[in-house]
Tab-separated table of C-alpha atoms and ligand atoms in Angstrom:
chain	number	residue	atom	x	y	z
H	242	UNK	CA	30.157	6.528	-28.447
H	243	UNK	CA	30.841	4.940	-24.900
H	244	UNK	CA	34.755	4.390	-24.992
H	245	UNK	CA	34.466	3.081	-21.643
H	246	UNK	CA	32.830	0.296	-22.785
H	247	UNK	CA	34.193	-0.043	-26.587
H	248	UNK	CA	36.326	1.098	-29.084
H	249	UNK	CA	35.227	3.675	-31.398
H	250	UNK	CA	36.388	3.135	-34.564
H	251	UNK	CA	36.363	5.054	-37.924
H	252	UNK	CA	37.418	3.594	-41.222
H	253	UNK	CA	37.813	4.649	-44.624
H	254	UNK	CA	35.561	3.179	-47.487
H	255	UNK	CA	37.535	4.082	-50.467
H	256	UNK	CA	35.627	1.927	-52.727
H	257	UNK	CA	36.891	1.845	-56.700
H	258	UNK	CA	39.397	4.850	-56.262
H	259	UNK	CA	42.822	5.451	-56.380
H	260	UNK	CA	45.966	3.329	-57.950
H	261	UNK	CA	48.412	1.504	-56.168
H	262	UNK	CA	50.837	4.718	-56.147
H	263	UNK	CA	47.541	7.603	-55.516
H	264	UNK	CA	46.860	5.536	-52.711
H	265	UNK	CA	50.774	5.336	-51.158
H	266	UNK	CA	49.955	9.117	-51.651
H	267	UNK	CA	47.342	9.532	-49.881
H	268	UNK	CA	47.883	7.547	-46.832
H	269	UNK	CA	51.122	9.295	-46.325
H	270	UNK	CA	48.918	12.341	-46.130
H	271	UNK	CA	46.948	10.549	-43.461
H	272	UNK	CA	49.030	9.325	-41.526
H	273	UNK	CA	50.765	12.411	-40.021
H	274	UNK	CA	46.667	13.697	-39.232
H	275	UNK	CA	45.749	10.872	-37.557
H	276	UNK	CA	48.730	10.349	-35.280
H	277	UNK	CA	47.231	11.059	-32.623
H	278	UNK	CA	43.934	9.461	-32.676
H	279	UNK	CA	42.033	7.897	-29.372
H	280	UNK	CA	40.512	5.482	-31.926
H	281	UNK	CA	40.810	2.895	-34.501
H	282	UNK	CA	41.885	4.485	-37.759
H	283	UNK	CA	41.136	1.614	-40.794
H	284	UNK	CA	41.610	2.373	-44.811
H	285	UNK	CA	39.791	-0.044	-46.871
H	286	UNK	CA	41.150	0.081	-50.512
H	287	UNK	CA	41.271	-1.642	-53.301
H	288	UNK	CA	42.871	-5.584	-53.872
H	289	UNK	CA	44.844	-3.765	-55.829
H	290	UNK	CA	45.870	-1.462	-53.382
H	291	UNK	CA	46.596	-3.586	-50.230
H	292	UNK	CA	50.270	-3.968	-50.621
H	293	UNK	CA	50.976	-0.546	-51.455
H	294	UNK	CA	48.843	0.159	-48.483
H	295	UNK	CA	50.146	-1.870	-46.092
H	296	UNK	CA	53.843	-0.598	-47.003
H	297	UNK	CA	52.671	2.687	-46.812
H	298	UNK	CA	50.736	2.261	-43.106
H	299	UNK	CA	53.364	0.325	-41.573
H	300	UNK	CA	54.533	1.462	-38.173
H	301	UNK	CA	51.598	4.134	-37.726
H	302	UNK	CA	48.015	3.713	-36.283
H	303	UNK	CA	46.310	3.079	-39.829
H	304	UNK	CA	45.311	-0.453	-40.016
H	305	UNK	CA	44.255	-1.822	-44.142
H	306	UNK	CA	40.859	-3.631	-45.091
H	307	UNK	CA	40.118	-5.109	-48.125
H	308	UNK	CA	36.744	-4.376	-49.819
H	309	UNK	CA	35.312	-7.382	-50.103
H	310	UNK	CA	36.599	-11.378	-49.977
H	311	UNK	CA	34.984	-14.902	-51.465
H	312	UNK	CA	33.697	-17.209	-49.392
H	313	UNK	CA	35.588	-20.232	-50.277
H	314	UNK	CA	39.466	-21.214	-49.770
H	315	UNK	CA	40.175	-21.515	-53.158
H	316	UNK	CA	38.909	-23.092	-56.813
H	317	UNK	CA	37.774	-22.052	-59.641
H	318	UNK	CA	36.039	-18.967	-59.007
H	319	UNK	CA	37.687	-16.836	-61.364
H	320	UNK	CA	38.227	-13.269	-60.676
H	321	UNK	CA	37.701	-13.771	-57.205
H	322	UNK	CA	40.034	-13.146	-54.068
H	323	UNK	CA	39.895	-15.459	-50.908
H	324	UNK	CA	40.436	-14.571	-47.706
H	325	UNK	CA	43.360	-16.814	-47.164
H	326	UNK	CA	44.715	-14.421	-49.763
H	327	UNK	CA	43.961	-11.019	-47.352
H	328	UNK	CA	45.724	-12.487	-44.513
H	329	UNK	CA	48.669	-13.765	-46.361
H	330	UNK	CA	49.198	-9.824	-47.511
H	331	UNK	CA	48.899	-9.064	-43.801
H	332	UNK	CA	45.263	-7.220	-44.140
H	333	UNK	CA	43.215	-7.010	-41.057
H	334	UNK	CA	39.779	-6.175	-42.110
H	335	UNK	CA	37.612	-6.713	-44.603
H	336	UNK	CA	34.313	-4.953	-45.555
H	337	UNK	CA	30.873	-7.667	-46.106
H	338	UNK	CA	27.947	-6.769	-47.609
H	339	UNK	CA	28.232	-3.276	-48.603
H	340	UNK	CA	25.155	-2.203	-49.814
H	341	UNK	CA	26.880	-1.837	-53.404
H	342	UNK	CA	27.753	-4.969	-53.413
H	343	UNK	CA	24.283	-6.415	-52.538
H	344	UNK	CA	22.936	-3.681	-55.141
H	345	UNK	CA	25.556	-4.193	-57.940
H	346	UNK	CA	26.898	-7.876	-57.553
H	347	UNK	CA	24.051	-9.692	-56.448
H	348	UNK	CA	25.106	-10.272	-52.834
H	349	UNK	CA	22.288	-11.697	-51.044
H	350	UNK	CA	22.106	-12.020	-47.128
H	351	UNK	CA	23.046	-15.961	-47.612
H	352	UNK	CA	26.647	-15.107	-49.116
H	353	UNK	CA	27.017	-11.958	-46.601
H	354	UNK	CA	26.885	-14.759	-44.517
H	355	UNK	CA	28.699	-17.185	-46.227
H	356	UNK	CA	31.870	-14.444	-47.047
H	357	UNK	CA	31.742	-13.557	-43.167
H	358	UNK	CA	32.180	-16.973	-42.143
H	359	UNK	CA	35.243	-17.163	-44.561
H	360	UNK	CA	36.461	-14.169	-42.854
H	361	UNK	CA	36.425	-15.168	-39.639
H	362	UNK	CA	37.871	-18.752	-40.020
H	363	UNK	CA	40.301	-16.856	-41.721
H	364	UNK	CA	41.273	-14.805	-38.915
H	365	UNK	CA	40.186	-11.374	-40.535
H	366	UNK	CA	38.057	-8.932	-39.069
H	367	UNK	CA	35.129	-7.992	-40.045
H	368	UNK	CA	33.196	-4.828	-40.775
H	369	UNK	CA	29.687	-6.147	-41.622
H	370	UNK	CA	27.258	-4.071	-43.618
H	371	UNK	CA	23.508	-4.071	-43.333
H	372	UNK	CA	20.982	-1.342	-43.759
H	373	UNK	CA	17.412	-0.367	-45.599
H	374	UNK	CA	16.490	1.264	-49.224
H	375	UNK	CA	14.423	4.312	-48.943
H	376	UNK	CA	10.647	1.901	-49.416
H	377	UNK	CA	11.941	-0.036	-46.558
H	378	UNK	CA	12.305	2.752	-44.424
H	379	UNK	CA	9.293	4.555	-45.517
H	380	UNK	CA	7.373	0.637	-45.226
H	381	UNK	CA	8.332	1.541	-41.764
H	382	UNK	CA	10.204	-2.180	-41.527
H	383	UNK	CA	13.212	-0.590	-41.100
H	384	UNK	CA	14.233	-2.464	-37.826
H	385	UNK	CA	13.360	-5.312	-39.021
H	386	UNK	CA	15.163	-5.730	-41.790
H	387	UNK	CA	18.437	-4.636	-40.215
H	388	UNK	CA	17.522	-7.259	-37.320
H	389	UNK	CA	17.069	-9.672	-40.296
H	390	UNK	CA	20.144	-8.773	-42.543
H	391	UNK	CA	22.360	-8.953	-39.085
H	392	UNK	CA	20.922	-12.332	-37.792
H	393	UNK	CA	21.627	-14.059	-40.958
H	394	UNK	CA	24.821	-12.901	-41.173
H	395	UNK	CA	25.885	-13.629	-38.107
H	396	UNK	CA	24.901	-17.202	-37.879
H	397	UNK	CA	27.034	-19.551	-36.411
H	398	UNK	CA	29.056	-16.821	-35.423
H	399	UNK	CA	30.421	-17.395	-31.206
H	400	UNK	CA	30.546	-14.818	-29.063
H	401	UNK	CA	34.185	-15.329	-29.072
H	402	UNK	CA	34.171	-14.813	-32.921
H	403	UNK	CA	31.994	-12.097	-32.516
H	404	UNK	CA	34.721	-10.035	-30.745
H	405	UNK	CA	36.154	-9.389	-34.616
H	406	UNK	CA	33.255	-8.129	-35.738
H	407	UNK	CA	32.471	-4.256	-36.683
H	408	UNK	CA	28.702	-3.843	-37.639
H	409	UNK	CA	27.976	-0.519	-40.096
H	410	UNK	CA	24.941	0.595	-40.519
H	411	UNK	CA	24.411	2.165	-43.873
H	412	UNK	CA	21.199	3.089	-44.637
H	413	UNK	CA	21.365	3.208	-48.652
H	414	UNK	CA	19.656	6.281	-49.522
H	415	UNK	CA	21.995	8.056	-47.211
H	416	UNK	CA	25.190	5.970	-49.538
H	417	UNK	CA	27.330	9.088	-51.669
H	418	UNK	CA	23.911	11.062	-51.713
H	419	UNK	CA	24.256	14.443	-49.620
H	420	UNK	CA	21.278	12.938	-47.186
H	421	UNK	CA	23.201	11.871	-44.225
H	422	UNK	CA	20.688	10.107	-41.455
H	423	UNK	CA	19.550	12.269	-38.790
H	424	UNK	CA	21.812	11.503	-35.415
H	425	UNK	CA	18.636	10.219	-33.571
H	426	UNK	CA	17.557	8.352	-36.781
H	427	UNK	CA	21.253	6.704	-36.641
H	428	UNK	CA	21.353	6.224	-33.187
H	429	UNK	CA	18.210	4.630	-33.196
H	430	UNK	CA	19.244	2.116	-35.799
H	431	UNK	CA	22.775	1.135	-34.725
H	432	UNK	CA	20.544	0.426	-30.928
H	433	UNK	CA	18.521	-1.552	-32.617
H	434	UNK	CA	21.262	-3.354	-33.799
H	435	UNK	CA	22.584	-3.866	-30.381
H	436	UNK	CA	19.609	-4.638	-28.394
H	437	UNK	CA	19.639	-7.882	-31.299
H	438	UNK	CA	22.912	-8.799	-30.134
H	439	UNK	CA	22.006	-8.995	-26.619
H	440	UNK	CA	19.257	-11.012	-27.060
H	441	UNK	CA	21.738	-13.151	-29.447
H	442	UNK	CA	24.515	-13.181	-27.463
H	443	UNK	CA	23.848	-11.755	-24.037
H	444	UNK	CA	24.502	-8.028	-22.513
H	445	UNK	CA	28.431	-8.390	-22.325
H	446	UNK	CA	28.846	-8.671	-25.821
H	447	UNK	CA	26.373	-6.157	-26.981
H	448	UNK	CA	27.797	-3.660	-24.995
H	449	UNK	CA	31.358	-4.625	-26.574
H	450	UNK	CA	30.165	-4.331	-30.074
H	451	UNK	CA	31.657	-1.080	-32.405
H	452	UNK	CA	28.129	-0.230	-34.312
H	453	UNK	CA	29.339	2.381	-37.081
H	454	UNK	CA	27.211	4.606	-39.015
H	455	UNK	CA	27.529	5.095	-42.457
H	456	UNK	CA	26.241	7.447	-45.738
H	457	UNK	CA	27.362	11.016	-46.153
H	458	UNK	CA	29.138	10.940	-43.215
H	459	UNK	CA	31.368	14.031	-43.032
H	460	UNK	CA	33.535	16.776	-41.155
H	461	UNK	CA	31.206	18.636	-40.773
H	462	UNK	CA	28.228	16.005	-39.076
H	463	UNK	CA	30.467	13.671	-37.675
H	464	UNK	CA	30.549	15.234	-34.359
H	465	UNK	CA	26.734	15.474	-33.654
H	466	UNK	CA	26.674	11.278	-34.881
H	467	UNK	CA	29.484	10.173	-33.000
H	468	UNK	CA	27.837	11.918	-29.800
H	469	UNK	CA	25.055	9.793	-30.128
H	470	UNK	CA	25.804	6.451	-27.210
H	471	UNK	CA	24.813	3.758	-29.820
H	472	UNK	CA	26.871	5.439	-32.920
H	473	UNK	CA	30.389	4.578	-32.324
H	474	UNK	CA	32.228	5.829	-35.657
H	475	UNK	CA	31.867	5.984	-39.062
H	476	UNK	CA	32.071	4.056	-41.984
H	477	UNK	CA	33.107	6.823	-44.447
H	478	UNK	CA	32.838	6.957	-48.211
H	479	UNK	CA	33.589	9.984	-50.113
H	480	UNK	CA	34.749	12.268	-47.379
H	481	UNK	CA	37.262	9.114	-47.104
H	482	UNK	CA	39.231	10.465	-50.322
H	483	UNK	CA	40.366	13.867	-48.623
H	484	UNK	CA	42.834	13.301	-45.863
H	485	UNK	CA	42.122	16.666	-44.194
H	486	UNK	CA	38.674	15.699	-44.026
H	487	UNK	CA	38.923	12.260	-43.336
H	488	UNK	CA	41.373	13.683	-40.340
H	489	UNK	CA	38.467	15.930	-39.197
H	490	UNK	CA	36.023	12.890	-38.627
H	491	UNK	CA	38.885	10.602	-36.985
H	492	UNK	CA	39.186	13.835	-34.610
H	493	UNK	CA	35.899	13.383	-33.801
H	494	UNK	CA	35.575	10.049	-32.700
H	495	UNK	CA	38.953	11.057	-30.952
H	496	UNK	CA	37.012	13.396	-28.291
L	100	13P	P1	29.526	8.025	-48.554
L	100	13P	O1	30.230	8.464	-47.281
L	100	13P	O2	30.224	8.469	-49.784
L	100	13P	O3	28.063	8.345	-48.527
L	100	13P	O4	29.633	6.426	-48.567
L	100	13P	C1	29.298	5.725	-47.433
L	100	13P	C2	29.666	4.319	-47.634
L	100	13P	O5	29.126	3.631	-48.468
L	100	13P	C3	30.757	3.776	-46.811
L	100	13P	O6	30.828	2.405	-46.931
C-alpha cells in the first residue's frame, strides 16, 4: 500500500451466498468491526441482496457493490440487470469480469469492456477484474495477458473516468483454492498493472490507481500482501463470509 498516494481499499466478494435477511445479518456483524477502518470497506452481494444491504450499511463506512451489471440501458435481455438499475438502488460499485464470470458465463474481454463502459456512463464505480489460469502463468505470459485483459477493458476510458476505477488482480488458480499468490508474485502483478496505466494514462494517474489482490486472501496473509507498495487491498472471497475474519483483513489494510 502507499496511502499517501491512494486509497487502500478492501471489499467483500460474497459471490452466490447469503439471502436478503443472512445478509442484513451479517453486515450488522460487520459493521461494528470495521468502524474504525483507515480504508475503504465495500460488500459486494447479491442483486438480490442490494436493498437489504444498503438498509443495513446505511450511516456506517460499508459502501454496497453489485456483482456484476449488463452493458446496455435496457431491452430485451431477459434475466439481466442494467446499471441504470444499480444506481437507482443507490449501489456504488460494481464488480466486471470476475474470473467466474469469464469462466462460467462466457464473458469475454470485449463485454468486460462493454459492461465497464455501462458502468461508468452510469456513474458506478468500478472494480475491474483481470488475471491468468495456471498454463498462462506457467506459459510465462502472465504479464501480458493482464496488460491485455486491462487495455481492452479500459478503452475509451478518460483519465477522469478512470478515477472510478478499482483494478483486482485475481490470478484464477489462486480463486477459493487454499493457494494464495506469493506477496512478491502479487506485487509483481498488480505493478505490472500500474506501470500499463502510466504508459496509458501518464504517472499521475497510475500512482492514483487502488490495484487489489485477490484469491485466498485471508486473516492470516493479508498483512504480508497489503505490505507489498503495489498491493493496495484485497478483493476477498470466502474469508468475505466471516465478519471476524473479514474484520481482520480490513485491519490490515487499516495499518
Ligand atoms: P477467494 O478469496 O474465496 O479465493 O475468492 C477470491 C475472489 O474471487 C474474490 O473476487
Amino acid at each position: 500500500m502507499n496511502k499517501q498516494l491512494r486509497p487502500a481499499v478492501i471489499a467483500g466478494n460474497w459471490k452466490m451466498n447469503k439471502t436478503p435477511a443472512e445478509t442484513v445479518a451479517l453486515i450488522n456483524e460487520i459493521k461494528p468491526l470495521v468502524a474504525n477502518a483507515d480504508c475503504k470497506v465495500i460488500c459486494a452481494v447479491p442483486f438480490t441482496g442490494l436493498t437489504a444491504a444498503l438498509e443495513a450499511a446505511k450511516g456506517s463506512n460499508i459502501a454496497v457493490g453489485a456483482e456484476n451489471c449488463h452493458w446496455a440501458k435496457s431491452g430485451a435481455f431477459t434475466g439481466e440487470i442494467s446499471a441504470d438499475f444499480l444506481t437507482a438502488l443507490g449501489v456504488e460499485y460494481v464488480i466486471i469480469g470476475h474470473s467466474e464470470r469469464r469462466q462460467y458465463f462466457g464473458e469475454t474481454d470485449k463485454t468486460v469492456h462493454d459492461r465497464t463502459r455501462a458502468a461508468l456512463d452510469s456513474g458506478l464505480k468500478v472494480i475491474l477484474c483481470v488475471g491468468e489460469q495456471l498454463e498462462d502463468r506457467e506459459n510465462g505470459i502472465t504479464t501480458e495477458l493482464v496488460r491485455l485483459q486491462t487495455k481492452i477493458a479500459l478503452k475509451g476510458v478518460s483519465a477522469d473516468e478512470l478515477k472510478s476505477v478499482i483494478i483486482a488482480y485475481e490470478p484464477v488458480w489462486a480463486i477459493g483454492t487454499g493457494k494464495t499468490a506469493t506477496a512478491e508474485q502479487a506485487n509483481e502483478v498488480c505493478k505490472a498493472i500500474r506501470n500499463l496505466i502510466a504508459e496509458l494514462y501518464g504517472a499521475d494517474s497510475a500512482n492514483g490507481l487502488t490495484v487489489q489482490y485477490g484469491g485466498s486472501m485471508n486473516a492470516k496473509n493479508a498483512d504480508e500482501l497489503v505490505a507489498q507498495p503495489d498491493v493496495d487491498g484485497g478483493l476477498i472471497g470466502g474469508a468475505s463470509l466471516v465478519a471476524a475474519d473479514f474484520a481482520v483483513i480490513v485491519k490490515a489494510a487499516s495499518k
